[in-house]
Amino acid sequence: MSETTGTKARSNVVSVLLSRRTMYWLLGVLAALAFPHVIGNDYYLDMVIMILMWAALAEAYNISGGFGGQFSLGHSAFLGIGAYTSTILFWKLGVSPWLGMIPGALFAAVIALLLGGVTLRLRGPFLGLASLAFTEVAHIVAVNWRPMTRGSEGIGIPYKPGLANMIFSSKADYFYLALALAGGVVLITWLISRSRLGHYLIAVRENQEAARALGVNTTKIKVTGLVISAILTAIGGTFYAQYILYIDPALMTFDMSIKFPLIAVVGGIGTVWGPVLGAAIMVPLSQILRSTISGSVSGLDLALYGLLLILVVLFMPHGLLVEIQQRFRRWRTAKGGGHAADH
Amino acid sequence: MRRYLNQLVSSARRQWYLIPIALFLFVWLATRMRANPVLFFQFLVDGIRLGFVYALIALGYTMVYGIVRLINFAHGDVFMVGAFTAYYATTRYHWGFLPAMLLAMVVCAFLAVIIERVAYKPLRDAPRIAALITAIGMSFFLEYFTALDFVFTPNFISYVPLPIIFQPWEIGGVTFSNVMLIVMAITTALMLLLWFIVYRTKMGKAMRAVAWDKPTARLMGIDVDMVITFTFALGAALAAVGGMLYVIVYPQIRTFLGAMPGLKAFIAAVFGGIGSIPGAFIGSLIIGMVETLSQGYISSLMRDAIVFSILILVLLFKPTGLFGEASKEKA
C-alpha cells in the first residue's frame, strides 16, 4: 500500500519535472533574465520596473484586500513607513537597506496590528477609514518632523552604487531586483491562496457568520492577512526608495493609497494573477495618458483616468482577468458545441 | 436609572484610560480659557460656524451610507459644484442669495442622481469594493474635469462680491457676524426640513425601511431604486447649500476645495455615529470646534492631523460613534 503511493509520488515528481508546464516556467525565467539585454532601452525598462513594482504592491494589497475582502485605504502609509525607515537608517546610520527593510517591515506590521486589531472586529468600512486617517497623520508627521524626514523637501538618497547599498548603476540590475520582488510576492500570495490561511480568508470574505460558526477566528484571520500585506508593502517601499533614490511625504497620501486597490480591482482582485495584469495595464496607461494628453490640456489625463476607472469597473466589476477567463471559457464551449453539432 | 448607572460604571471600568485623557483635555482647555477668554470664545464661535457648514455635508454622507452602505467619495465634489454654481449665479448673473441657493441645490441634486445612476446603481450587487472604486474614480473625474481651463480652471478664485454684505458686531470682545447667523439659521431650517421628510412623510418612512432591510422593503412594495435616488438627491441638495455657505465664510474657490471638507464632514458623521442624523449634526459641531481650537492653540499645520487622529481614536474606542446603533453594525 505504502509502496504504491511511494512510486506514484515519485512518478508524479518526474512527470511534473518533465511536464510542459515546467518547461514553460523555465523558458519564462530564461526570457526574464535575457529581457533587459534584449530591450536595451532605459525608457521601456523603467516602465517594466515600475510595472513589476506596482504588481508587487497591488499583489500585497490583494492578500488582505482581495482574498480577505478587507479594504484598506492606507497602504501608502505602509509603503511610506518602509521607505522612510530604511532610508533614514541608511542616510543617518549607514545601515544597508537590505537590513533596514526589516525594521521598516516590523514597524508596518505593528501599525497594521494596531489598526486592524481594533477595526477588523467590526463590520463596515472602519479599517478603510482608520487607515485613511492614519495615512493623513503619517503624512503630516513626515512633513513636520524635519530633523528626521527633512519635511516636504524630501530625502535624496546618496548615490553610492553597490549591492550592499541596494543601489545599482544599471537598470538591468534593478529589473532583476524588481522581478525578484514581484515574483516573491506573487509566490507568497499563491502559497497563501492554496493554504489554510487563504481558504480562511476567502471564507471570511464570503460569509463571516458561517466561517465563525465553523470555528474560524475571523478577527485573527483578517488581522493576519493585513499584517502580511503590510509587511510586503513596506518591503516594496524600501525598493521604491532605493530605485527612485528620493522620497518625500507625497508618498503617503490618499492619491497614492487608492492606486493599490485600483490596480488590483482593474486586473481582478482576489485572484493571484489579477494585480499583475492590472499593473501591466494601469502603469503604462497612466504614463501614456500623462505624456500624450497632459501636454495639450493639463489635467485632462487625470480626468480621463477617473472616467476610465469608472468604465472598467462598470463593465468588468470582477476585473479584467476574470473577464478574460470567462470569455475564453464561453468561446471554448461555443467551439466545443460547434464540434458536437458537426458530428 | 440604576441600570444606566451600572452601565456607566462598567464602561468607565473598561475604558478607564479615557478618564485621565478627558481630564487632561478639560484642564488644558480651562487654563487656555482663563488665560484669554475672549480668544477662546472666538475660536469656539468660529468652530460652531464651521461645524454648521460641515453638518450640511455630513448629513449627505450619513444618509447615503445608512441606505446603501457606501462611502460616497464624490460627495465632497458635489459640494464643490454647489459652491461654484452659487458663485457663478451670484457674481456673473447677479442672482440673489436665495435663488442662487435653490439653483445650486437643483444642480447638485441632478448631478448626484446622474452619478448614482451611472456609477453606483449598476454595481449594487457587485463586490462593495467595486462601488468604492467607481466612487473614487468619479471624485477624481469631477475634480480634474472641472479643473480644466474651459470649465472652472484650476486656479483659486476670490469670491467677490459676496452675496451677503458682511456685518460684524462684538459682544464682550467676541466677534459675531450676520454671516454666522445666516449659516446657523439656514442649517437649522434645513435640518428641521430633513427631520420632517425623514420622520413625517411617506418617502421618509420608505427611506428608513430601505435602510433597515432592503429585500423586505422591496417585498412591501417600496420602489427601492427610487428611494435610493431620492436619498442621493436630498444629500446633494444639502451639500450644495453647504458648499455655498462654505465659500461665503472662506471666500476662496477652487475645484479641489471639496476634498478636505468632504473628508472632515465624513469624520464628523463617523464621530456622531454613521447613519444617525442627530449624530451627524453633533459630530460636525464637535469637529468644527476641535479644528478651530487646535488651529488656534497648537498650529494650523497640526490641525488636520488632530482631526484625523480623532477619527482613529473614535474608531479605536467607540467605532459606532456617539449615536450609532451598536447592534446593527457589529458583526
Short mmCIF file of C-alpha atoms in Angstrom, two decimals, chain A residues 61 65 71 73 114-115 118-119 121-127 129-137 140-141 143-144 208-209 212 254-255 258 261-262 265 269 297-300 302-307 309-311 313-314 317-318, chain B residues 65 71 73 118-120 122-123 126-141 144-145 147-150 154 260 263 266-267 270 274 301-306 308-309 311-312 315-317 319-320 329-331:
data_model
loop_
_atom_site.label_atom_id
_atom_site.label_comp_id
_atom_site.label_asym_id
_atom_site.label_seq_id
_atom_site.Cartn_x
_atom_site.Cartn_y
_atom_site.Cartn_z
CA TYR A 61 -2.74 44.66 -1.16
CA GLY A 65 -8.00 43.35 0.25
CA PHE A 71 -10.22 47.02 2.03
CA LEU A 73 -7.29 52.97 2.13
CA LEU A 114 -2.94 48.10 15.89
CA LEU A 115 -5.24 49.41 13.17
CA VAL A 118 -9.39 47.08 16.61
CA THR A 119 -11.24 47.91 13.41
CA ARG A 121 -13.52 43.26 14.90
CA LEU A 122 -16.29 45.28 13.32
CA ARG A 123 -18.07 45.02 10.07
CA GLY A 124 -18.16 48.01 7.80
CA PRO A 125 -15.64 50.40 6.29
CA PHE A 126 -13.86 51.02 9.58
CA LEU A 127 -10.48 49.67 8.50
CA LEU A 129 -11.40 54.91 7.49
CA ALA A 130 -8.84 54.27 10.19
CA SER A 131 -6.12 53.57 7.64
CA LEU A 132 -7.08 56.63 5.61
CA ALA A 133 -6.86 58.79 8.72
CA PHE A 134 -3.59 57.13 9.70
CA THR A 135 -2.16 57.98 6.28
CA GLU A 136 -3.06 61.63 6.72
CA VAL A 137 -1.46 61.67 10.16
CA ILE A 140 1.63 65.38 8.41
CA VAL A 141 4.24 63.81 10.69
CA VAL A 143 6.06 66.98 6.73
CA ASN A 144 6.66 68.37 10.20
CA GLN A 208 -18.29 35.74 8.02
CA GLU A 209 -21.06 34.20 10.13
CA ARG A 212 -17.27 31.85 12.55
CA PHE A 254 -4.79 59.34 -0.31
CA ASP A 255 -4.00 59.55 -4.04
CA ILE A 258 -6.00 54.38 -3.89
CA PRO A 261 -6.93 48.80 -4.76
CA LEU A 262 -7.30 50.43 -8.16
CA VAL A 265 -9.51 45.81 -8.99
CA ILE A 269 -8.98 41.45 -7.12
CA VAL A 297 -4.60 70.21 -21.94
CA SER A 298 -3.13 69.94 -18.48
CA GLY A 299 -5.18 67.89 -16.07
CA LEU A 300 -7.18 66.16 -18.78
CA LEU A 302 -6.31 62.68 -14.71
CA ALA A 303 -9.93 63.39 -15.62
CA LEU A 304 -9.75 60.66 -18.25
CA TYR A 305 -8.09 58.37 -15.77
CA GLY A 306 -11.04 58.78 -13.42
CA LEU A 307 -13.51 58.18 -16.22
CA LEU A 309 -11.65 53.72 -13.94
CA ILE A 310 -15.42 54.01 -13.73
CA LEU A 311 -15.88 52.39 -17.12
CA VAL A 313 -15.22 48.71 -13.10
CA LEU A 314 -18.71 49.14 -14.56
CA PRO A 317 -16.70 44.53 -11.89
CA HIS A 318 -14.69 41.39 -11.22
CA TYR B 65 -24.16 55.35 3.99
CA ILE B 71 -18.86 55.90 1.34
CA PHE B 73 -16.35 59.78 -2.09
CA VAL B 118 -24.02 55.91 -13.81
CA ALA B 119 -21.51 54.84 -11.22
CA TYR B 120 -23.26 53.18 -8.31
CA PRO B 122 -25.13 49.11 -11.83
CA LEU B 123 -22.80 47.89 -9.08
CA ALA B 126 -21.10 43.64 -7.27
CA PRO B 127 -18.44 43.40 -4.54
CA ARG B 128 -18.63 46.53 -2.41
CA ILE B 129 -15.06 47.48 -3.25
CA ALA B 130 -16.10 47.92 -6.90
CA ALA B 131 -18.56 50.67 -6.00
CA LEU B 132 -15.93 52.26 -3.80
CA ILE B 133 -13.51 52.35 -6.72
CA THR B 134 -16.07 53.95 -9.00
CA ALA B 135 -16.80 56.47 -6.25
CA ILE B 136 -13.12 57.35 -6.15
CA GLY B 137 -12.97 57.44 -9.95
CA MET B 138 -15.96 59.75 -10.02
CA SER B 139 -14.38 62.04 -7.46
CA PHE B 140 -11.17 62.09 -9.50
CA PHE B 141 -13.07 62.83 -12.67
CA TYR B 144 -9.85 67.17 -12.61
CA PHE B 145 -12.51 67.70 -15.23
CA ALA B 147 -10.20 71.98 -13.12
CA LEU B 148 -9.75 72.14 -16.89
CA ASP B 149 -9.21 75.58 -18.37
CA PHE B 150 -12.50 75.64 -20.21
CA PRO B 154 -7.52 75.08 -11.70
CA MET B 260 -10.87 68.22 2.65
CA LEU B 263 -13.33 64.12 4.49
CA PHE B 266 -17.27 62.32 6.85
CA ILE B 267 -15.19 62.09 10.01
CA VAL B 270 -18.49 58.72 11.82
CA ILE B 274 -22.76 56.93 10.89
CA LEU B 301 -0.29 72.52 10.30
CA MET B 302 -1.31 70.11 13.02
CA ARG B 303 -4.99 70.92 12.66
CA ASP B 304 -5.73 68.21 10.12
CA ALA B 305 -3.55 65.69 11.94
CA ILE B 306 -5.57 66.28 15.09
CA PHE B 308 -7.73 62.67 11.70
CA SER B 309 -6.33 61.41 14.98
CA LEU B 311 -11.16 59.66 13.76
CA ILE B 312 -8.62 56.99 14.67
CA LEU B 315 -12.68 54.07 15.67
CA LEU B 316 -10.48 52.56 18.36
CA PHE B 317 -12.68 53.28 21.34
CA PRO B 319 -16.42 52.75 16.39
CA THR B 320 -20.16 53.13 16.35
CA GLU B 329 -23.07 47.29 12.78
CA LYS B 330 -21.30 44.83 15.00
CA ALA B 331 -20.70 41.50 13.38
#
